[in-house]
Short mmCIF file of C-alpha atoms and ligand atoms in Angstrom, two decimals:
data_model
loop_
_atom_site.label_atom_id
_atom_site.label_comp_id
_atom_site.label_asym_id
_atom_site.label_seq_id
_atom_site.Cartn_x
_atom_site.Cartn_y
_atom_site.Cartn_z
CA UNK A 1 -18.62 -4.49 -18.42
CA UNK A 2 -16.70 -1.83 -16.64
CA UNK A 3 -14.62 -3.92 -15.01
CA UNK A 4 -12.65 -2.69 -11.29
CA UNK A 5 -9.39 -2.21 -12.58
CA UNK A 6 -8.19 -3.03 -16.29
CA UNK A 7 -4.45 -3.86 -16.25
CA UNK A 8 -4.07 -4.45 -19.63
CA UNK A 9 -5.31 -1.15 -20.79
CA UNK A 10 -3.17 1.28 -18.10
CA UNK A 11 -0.11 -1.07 -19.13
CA UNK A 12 -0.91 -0.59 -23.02
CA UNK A 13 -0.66 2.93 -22.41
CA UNK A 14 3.59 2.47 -22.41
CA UNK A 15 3.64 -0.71 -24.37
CA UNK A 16 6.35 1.47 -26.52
CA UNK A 17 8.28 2.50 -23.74
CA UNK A 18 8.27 -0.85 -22.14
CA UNK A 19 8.86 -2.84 -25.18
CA UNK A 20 12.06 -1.03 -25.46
CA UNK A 21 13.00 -1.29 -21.93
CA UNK A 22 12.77 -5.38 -21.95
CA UNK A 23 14.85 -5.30 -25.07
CA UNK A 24 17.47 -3.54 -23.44
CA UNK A 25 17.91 -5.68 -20.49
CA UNK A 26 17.51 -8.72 -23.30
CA UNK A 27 20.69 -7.37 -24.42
CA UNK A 28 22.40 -6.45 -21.92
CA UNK A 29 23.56 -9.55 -20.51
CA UNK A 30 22.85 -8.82 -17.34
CA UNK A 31 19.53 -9.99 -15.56
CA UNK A 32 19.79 -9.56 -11.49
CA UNK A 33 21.86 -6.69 -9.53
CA UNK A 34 22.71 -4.71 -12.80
CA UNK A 35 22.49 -0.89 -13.73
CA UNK A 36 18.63 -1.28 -14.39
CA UNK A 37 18.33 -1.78 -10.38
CA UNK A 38 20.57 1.00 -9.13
CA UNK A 39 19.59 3.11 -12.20
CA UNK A 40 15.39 2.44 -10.27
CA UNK A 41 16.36 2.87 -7.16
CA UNK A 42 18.05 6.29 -7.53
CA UNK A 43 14.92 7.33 -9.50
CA UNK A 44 12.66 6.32 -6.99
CA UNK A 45 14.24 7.46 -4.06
CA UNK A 46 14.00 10.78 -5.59
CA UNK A 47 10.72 10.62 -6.33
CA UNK A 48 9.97 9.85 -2.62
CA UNK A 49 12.68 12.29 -1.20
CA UNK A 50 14.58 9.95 1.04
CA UNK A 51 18.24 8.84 1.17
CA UNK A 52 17.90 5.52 0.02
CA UNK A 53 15.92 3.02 -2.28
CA UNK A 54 16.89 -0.55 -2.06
CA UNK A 55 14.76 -2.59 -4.62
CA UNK A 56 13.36 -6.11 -2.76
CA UNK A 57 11.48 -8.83 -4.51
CA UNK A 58 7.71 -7.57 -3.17
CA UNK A 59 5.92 -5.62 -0.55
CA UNK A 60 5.46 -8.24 1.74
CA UNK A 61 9.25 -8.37 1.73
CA UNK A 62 9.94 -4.89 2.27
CA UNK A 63 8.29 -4.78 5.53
CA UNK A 64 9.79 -7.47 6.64
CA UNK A 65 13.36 -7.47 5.70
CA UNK A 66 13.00 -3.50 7.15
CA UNK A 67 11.63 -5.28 10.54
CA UNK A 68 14.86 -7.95 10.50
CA UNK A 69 17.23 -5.42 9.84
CA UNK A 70 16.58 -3.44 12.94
CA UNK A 71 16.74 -6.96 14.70
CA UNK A 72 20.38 -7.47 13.26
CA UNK A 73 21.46 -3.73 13.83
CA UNK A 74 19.76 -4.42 17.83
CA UNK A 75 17.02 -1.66 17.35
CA UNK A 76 14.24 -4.48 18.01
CA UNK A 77 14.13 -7.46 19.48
CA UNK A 78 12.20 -10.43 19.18
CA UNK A 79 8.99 -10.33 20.89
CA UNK A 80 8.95 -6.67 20.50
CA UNK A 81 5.54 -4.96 20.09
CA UNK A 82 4.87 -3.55 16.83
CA UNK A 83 1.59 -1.42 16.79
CA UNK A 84 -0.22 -2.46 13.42
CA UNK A 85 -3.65 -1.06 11.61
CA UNK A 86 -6.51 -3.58 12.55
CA UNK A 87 -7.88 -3.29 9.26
CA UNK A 88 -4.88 -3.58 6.94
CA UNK A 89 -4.32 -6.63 4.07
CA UNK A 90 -3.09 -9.46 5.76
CA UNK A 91 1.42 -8.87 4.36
CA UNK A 92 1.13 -5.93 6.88
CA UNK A 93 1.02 -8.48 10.10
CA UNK A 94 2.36 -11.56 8.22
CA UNK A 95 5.68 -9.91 7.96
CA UNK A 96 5.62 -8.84 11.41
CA UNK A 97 5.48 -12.47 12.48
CA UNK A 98 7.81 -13.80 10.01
CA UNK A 99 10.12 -11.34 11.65
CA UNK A 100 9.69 -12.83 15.12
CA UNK A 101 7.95 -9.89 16.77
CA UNK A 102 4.23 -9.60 18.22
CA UNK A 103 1.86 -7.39 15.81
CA UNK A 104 -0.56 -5.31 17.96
CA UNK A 105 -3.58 -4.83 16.40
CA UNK A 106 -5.53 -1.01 16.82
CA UNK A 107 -8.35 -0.10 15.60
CA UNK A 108 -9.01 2.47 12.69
CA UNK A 109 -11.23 6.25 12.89
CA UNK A 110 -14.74 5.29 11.70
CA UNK A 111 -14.39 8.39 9.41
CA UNK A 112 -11.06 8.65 7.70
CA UNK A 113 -10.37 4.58 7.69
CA UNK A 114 -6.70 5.44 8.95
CA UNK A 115 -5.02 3.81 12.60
CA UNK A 116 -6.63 5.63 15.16
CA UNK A 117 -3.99 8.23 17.13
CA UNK A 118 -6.26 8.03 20.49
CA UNK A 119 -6.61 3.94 19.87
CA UNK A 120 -2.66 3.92 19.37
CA UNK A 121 -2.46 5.64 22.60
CA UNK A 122 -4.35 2.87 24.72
CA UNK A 123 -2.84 0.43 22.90
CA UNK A 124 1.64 0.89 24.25
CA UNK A 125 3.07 -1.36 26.24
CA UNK A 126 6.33 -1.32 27.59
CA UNK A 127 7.19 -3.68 25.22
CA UNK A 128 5.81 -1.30 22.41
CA UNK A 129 9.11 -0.57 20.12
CA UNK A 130 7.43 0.43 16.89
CA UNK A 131 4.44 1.61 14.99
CA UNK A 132 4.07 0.53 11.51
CA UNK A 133 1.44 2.83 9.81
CA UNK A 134 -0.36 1.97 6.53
CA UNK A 135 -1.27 4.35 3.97
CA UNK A 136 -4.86 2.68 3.39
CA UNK A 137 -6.80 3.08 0.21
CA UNK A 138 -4.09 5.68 -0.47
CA UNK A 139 -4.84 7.83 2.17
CA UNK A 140 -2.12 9.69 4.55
CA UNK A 141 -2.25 7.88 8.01
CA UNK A 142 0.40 9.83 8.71
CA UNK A 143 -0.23 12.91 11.26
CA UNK A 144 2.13 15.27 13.74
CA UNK A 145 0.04 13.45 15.98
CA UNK A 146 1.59 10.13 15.36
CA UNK A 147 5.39 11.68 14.85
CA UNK A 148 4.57 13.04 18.72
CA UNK A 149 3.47 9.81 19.94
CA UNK A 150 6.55 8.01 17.97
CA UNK A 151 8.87 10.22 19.96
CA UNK A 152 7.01 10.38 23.33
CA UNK A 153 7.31 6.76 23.54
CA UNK A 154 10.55 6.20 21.82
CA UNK A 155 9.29 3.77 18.70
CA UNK A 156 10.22 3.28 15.54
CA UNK A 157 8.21 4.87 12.93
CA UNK A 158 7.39 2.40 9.82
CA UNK A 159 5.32 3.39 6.99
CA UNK A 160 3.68 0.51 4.83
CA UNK A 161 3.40 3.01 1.86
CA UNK A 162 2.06 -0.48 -0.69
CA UNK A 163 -1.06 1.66 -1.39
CA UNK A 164 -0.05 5.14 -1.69
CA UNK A 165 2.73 5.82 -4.01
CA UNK A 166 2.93 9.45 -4.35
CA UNK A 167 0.76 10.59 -1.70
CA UNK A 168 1.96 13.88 0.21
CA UNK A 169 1.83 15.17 3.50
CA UNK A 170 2.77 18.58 3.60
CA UNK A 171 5.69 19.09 0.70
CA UNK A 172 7.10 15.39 2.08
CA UNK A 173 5.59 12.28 0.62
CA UNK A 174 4.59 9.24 1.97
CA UNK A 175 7.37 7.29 2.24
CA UNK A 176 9.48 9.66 3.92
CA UNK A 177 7.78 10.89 7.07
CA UNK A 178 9.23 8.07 9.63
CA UNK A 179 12.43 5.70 10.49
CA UNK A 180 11.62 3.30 6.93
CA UNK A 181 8.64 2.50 4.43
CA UNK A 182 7.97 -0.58 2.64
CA UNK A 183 6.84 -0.28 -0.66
CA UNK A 184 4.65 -2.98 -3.02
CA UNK A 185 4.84 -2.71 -7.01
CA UNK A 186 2.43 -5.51 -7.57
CA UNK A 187 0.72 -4.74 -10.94
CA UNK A 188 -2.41 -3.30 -9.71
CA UNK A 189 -1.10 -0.84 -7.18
CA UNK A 190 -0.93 2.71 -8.19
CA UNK A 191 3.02 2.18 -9.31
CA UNK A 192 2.25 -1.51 -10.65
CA UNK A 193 5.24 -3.64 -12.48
CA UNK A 194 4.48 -6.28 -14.97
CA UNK A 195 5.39 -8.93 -12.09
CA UNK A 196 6.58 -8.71 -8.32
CA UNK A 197 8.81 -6.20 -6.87
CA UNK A 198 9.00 -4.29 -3.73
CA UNK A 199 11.18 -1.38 -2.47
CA UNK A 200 12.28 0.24 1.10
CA UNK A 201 13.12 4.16 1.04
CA UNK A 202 15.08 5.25 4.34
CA UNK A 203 17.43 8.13 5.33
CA UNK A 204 19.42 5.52 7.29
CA UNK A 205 21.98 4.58 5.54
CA UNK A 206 22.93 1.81 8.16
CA UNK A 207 19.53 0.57 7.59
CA UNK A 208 19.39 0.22 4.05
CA UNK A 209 22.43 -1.26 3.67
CA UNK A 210 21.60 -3.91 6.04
CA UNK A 211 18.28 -4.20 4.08
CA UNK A 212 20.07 -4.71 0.76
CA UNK A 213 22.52 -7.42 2.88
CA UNK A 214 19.52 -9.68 3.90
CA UNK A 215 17.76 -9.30 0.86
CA UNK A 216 20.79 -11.00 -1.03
CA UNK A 217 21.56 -14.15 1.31
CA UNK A 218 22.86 -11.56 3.57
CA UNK A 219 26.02 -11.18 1.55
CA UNK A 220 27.85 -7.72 1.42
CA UNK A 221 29.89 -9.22 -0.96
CA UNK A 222 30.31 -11.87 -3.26
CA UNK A 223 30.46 -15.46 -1.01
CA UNK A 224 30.47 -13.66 2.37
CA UNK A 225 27.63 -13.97 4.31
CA UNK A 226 26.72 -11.86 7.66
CA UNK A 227 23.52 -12.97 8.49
CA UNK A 228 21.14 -16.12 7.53
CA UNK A 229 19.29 -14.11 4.94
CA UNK A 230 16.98 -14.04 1.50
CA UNK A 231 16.83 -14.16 -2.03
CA UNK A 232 14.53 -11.14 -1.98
CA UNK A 233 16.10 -9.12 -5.07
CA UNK A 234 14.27 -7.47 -7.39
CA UNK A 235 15.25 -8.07 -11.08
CA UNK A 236 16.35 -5.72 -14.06
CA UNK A 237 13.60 -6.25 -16.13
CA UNK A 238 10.83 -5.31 -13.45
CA UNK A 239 13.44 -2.33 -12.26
CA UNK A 240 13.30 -1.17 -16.31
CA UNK A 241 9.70 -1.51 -17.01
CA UNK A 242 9.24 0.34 -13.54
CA UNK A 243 11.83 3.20 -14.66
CA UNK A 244 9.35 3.95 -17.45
CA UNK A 245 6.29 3.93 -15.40
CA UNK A 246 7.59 6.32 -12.66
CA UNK A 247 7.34 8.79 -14.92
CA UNK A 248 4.13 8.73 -15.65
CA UNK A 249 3.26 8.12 -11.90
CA UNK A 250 2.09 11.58 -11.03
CA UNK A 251 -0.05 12.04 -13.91
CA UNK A 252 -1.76 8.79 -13.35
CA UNK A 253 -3.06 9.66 -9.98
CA UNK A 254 -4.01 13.08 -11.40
CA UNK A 255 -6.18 10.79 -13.50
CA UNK A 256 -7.51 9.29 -10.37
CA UNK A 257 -8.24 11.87 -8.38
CA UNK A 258 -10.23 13.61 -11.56
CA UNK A 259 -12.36 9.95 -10.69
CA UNK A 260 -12.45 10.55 -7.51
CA UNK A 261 -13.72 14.10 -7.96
CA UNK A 262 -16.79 12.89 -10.05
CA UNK A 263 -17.22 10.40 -7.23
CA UNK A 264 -17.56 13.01 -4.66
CA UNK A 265 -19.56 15.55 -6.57
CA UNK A 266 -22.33 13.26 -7.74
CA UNK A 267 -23.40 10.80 -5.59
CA UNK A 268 -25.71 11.57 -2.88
CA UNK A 269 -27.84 8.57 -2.10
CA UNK A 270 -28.87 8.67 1.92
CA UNK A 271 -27.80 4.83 2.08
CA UNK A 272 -24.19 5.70 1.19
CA UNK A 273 -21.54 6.99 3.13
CA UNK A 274 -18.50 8.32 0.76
CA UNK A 275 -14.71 8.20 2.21
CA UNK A 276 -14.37 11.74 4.56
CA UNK A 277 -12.68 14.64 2.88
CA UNK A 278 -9.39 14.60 2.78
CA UNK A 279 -6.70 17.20 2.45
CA UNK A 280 -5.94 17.79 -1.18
CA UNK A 281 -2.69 15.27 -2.17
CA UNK A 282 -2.99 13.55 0.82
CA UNK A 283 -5.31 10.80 -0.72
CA UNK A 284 -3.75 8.75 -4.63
CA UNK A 285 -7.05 7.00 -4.41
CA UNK A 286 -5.43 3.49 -4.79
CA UNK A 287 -8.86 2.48 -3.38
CA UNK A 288 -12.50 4.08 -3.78
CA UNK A 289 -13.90 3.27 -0.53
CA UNK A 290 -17.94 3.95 -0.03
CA UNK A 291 -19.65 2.19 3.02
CA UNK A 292 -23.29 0.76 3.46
CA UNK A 293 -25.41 -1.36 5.32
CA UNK A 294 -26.74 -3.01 2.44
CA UNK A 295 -22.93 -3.52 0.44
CA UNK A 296 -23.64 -7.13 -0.93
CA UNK A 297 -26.70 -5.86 -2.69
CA UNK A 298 -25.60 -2.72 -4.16
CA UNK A 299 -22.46 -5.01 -5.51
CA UNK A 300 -25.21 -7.48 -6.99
CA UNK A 301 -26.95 -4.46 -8.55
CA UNK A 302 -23.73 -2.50 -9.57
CA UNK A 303 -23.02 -5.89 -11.28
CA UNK A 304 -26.15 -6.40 -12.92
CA UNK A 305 -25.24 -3.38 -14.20
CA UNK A 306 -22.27 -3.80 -15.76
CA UNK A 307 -19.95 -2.40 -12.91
CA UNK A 308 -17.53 -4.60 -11.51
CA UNK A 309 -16.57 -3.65 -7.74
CA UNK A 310 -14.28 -5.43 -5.11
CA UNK A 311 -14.27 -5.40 -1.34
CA UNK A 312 -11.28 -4.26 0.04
CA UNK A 313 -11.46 -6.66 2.41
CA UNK A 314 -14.55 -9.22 2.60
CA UNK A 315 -12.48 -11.08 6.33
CA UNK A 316 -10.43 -9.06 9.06
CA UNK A 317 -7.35 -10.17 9.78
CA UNK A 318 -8.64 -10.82 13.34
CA UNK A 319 -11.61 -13.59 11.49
CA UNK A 320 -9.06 -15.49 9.29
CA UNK A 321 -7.66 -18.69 10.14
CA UNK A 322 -4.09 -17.80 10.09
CA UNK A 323 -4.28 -15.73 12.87
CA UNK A 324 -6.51 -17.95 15.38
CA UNK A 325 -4.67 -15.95 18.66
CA UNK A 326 -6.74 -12.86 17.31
CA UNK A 327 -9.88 -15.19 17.43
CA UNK A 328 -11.26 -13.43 20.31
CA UNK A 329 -9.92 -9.64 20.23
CA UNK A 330 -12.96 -7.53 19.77
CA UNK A 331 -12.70 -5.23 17.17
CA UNK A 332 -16.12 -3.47 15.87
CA UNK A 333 -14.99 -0.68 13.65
CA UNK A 334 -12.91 -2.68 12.14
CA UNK A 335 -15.98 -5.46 11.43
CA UNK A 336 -18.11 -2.46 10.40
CA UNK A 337 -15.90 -1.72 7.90
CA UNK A 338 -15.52 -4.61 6.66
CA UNK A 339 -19.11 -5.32 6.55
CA UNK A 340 -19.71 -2.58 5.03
CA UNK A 341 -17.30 -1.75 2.49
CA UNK A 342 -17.50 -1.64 -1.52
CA UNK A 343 -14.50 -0.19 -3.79
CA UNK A 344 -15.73 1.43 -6.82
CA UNK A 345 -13.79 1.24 -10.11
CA UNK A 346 -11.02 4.03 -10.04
CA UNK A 347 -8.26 3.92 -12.28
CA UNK A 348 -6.08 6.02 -14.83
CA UNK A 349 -8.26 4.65 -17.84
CA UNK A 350 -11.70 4.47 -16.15
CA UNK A 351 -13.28 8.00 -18.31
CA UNK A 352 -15.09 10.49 -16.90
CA UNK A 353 -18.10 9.21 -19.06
CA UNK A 354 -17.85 5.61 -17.02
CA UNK A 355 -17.77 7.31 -13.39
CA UNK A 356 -20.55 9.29 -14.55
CA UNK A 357 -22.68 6.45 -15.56
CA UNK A 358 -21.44 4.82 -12.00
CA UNK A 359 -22.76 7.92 -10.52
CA UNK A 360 -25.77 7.39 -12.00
CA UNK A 361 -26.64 3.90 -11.01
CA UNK A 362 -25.69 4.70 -7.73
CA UNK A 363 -27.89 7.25 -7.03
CA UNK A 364 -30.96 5.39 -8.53
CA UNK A 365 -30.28 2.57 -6.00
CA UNK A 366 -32.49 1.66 -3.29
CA UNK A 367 -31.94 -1.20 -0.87
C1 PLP B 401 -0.15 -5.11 -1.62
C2 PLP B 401 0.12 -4.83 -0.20
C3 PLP B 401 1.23 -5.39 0.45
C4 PLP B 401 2.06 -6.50 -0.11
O1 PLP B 401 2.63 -6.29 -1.31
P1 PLP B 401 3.12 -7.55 -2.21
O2 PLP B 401 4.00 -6.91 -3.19
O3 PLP B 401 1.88 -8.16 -2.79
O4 PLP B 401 3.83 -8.49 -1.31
C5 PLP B 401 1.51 -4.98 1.75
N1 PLP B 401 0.73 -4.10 2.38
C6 PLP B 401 -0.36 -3.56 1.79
C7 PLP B 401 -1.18 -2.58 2.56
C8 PLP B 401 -0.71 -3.92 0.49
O5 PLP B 401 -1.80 -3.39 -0.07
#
């Protein structure tokens, strides 16, 4: 079986390297808020080219404890607007709630998958006071189009950059084109740790220091507390073993995009529509994104197969439970995509031989 994504072998790949890092934190004495942590965060905030990195316990947390600080430094308030993707994973508009503000759902291009600039338009309020992009699949949502809007209309510009470490735009990366960006290192994203951890890069140094306050009970130092905060740190051994795999980071999406590029080339079946081109570097292919009618049956078949695939995602945010004040919002791209979407396997240790063979099946399918 070719399975979607194999964790085990992309983290084998550094056992070494991350072997050693675990044994020096074992030694070191020193398991939370130690040199590991600021020793990652400098790393990675180089990597992304901002100011700041401030390490956070998970993606989900990152958005959200970047959405509370600009509460606590009066740069939102609650009930504030925040323009969201319609079609994003669910931590994208849970943390807006859990940070007392209103998530405004807007509808994606049918083409590139990415928040819609003309939807975005239609879509401020007055009470609009931020626009939280998301790098879907690994693809730049990012555009001077959206900067221009940001600043016509005065709002914060949030990048939720879970799926897309070391995308570009231009010579910038994603990460660094707005006000903030939230980060995920769940294992199976692109830069995965061996756990949970989460990061937010910023130029603002207000801002991240404020982020790093309410991420630690809202202590600036040791028993003072400024605001009713979290325990959202992240910990020296997922801030070592992430150290290592930075460095391969780069290569590993050069890996993907090879994948991608076999993808592309080879499969031409009418009954498939493959993701839109994309400028070169501005996709990390996090996600292999094909759409058709008939996705349920070509998963069956892929399976049959030997190919496992996912569906990235099988309920919009607007059809789950959670959200029944969305219940009624009409929303068809979004429920085309998501009717129609299958992710093929992509990953730094899929071969070239196994995307071939993909290739292959595909293109011998019939609905
Ligand atoms: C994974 C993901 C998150 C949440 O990250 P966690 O570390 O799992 O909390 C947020 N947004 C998007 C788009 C994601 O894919």
């Amino acid at each position: 079986m070719i399975k979607f994504l194999d964790l085990k072998k992309i983290n084998q790949l550094h056992s070494q390297e991350i072997s050693e890092a675990i044994r020096r934190v074992i030694s070191s004495g020193q398991y939370i808020l130690g040199g590991e942590v600021l020793d990652f965060e400098k790393e990675y905030a180089d990597y992304i080219g901002t100011t700041f990195a401030v390490g956070c316990a998970n993606g989900l947390d990152a958005i959200y404890l970047i959405l509370r600080a600009y509460i606590e430094l009066g740069r939102l308030a609650p009930g504030d607007e925040v323009i969201v993707p319609a079609n994003t994973y669910i931590a994208t508009i849970n943390a807006v709630i859990q940070a007392g503000l209103k998530p405004v759902p807007v509808e994606p291009d049918a083409t590139t998958l990415q928040i819609s600039p003309d939807e975005i338009r239609k879509s401020i309020t007055p009470q609009t006071k931020a626009l939280l992009i998301v790098h879907l699949y690994g693809r730049c949502a990012f555009s001077q189009e959206l900067a221009d809007i940001c600043n016509e209309h005065n709002l914060l510009l949030i990048e939720d950059n879970a799926q897309a470490h070391g995308c570009r735009f231009g010579a910038k990366r994603t990460g660094s084109l707005g006000n903030a960006a939230a980060h995920s290192f769940y294992p199976g994203k692109n830069l995965g740790a061996l756990g949970d951890a989460g990061a937010v890069t910023t130029d603002d140094a207000e801002l991240a220091q404020t982020v790093r306050t309410l991420a630690n009970y809202g202590s600036p130092e040791k028993y003072i507390f400024d605001y009713i905060g979290r325990n959202s740190r992240l910990d020296e051994m997922q801030a070592a073993i992430l150290s290592v795999k930075l460095r391969y980071l780069d290569k590993e999406n050069k890996r993907r995009t090879e994948i991608a590029d076999i993808y592309n080339r080879g499969i031409c079946n009418p009954e498939i529509t493959l993701p839109s081109p994309s400028p070169e570097e501005q996709n990390v292919y996090h996600i292999y994104p094909i759409l058709t009618p008939k996705r349920n049956r070509l998963q069956e078949y892929l399976y049959a197969n030997g190919v496992q695939t996912l569906i990235h995602y099988p309920v919009p945010p607007h059809r789950q439970k959670a959200l029944p004040q969305w219940h009624t919002l009409s929303l068809p791209v979004t429920e085309f995509i998501h009717n129609s979407e299958l992710s093929l396997p992509i990953s730094p240790v899929l071969t070239p031989c196994e995307a071939e063979y993909i290739v292959k099946l595909i293109n011998e399918w019939h609905s």
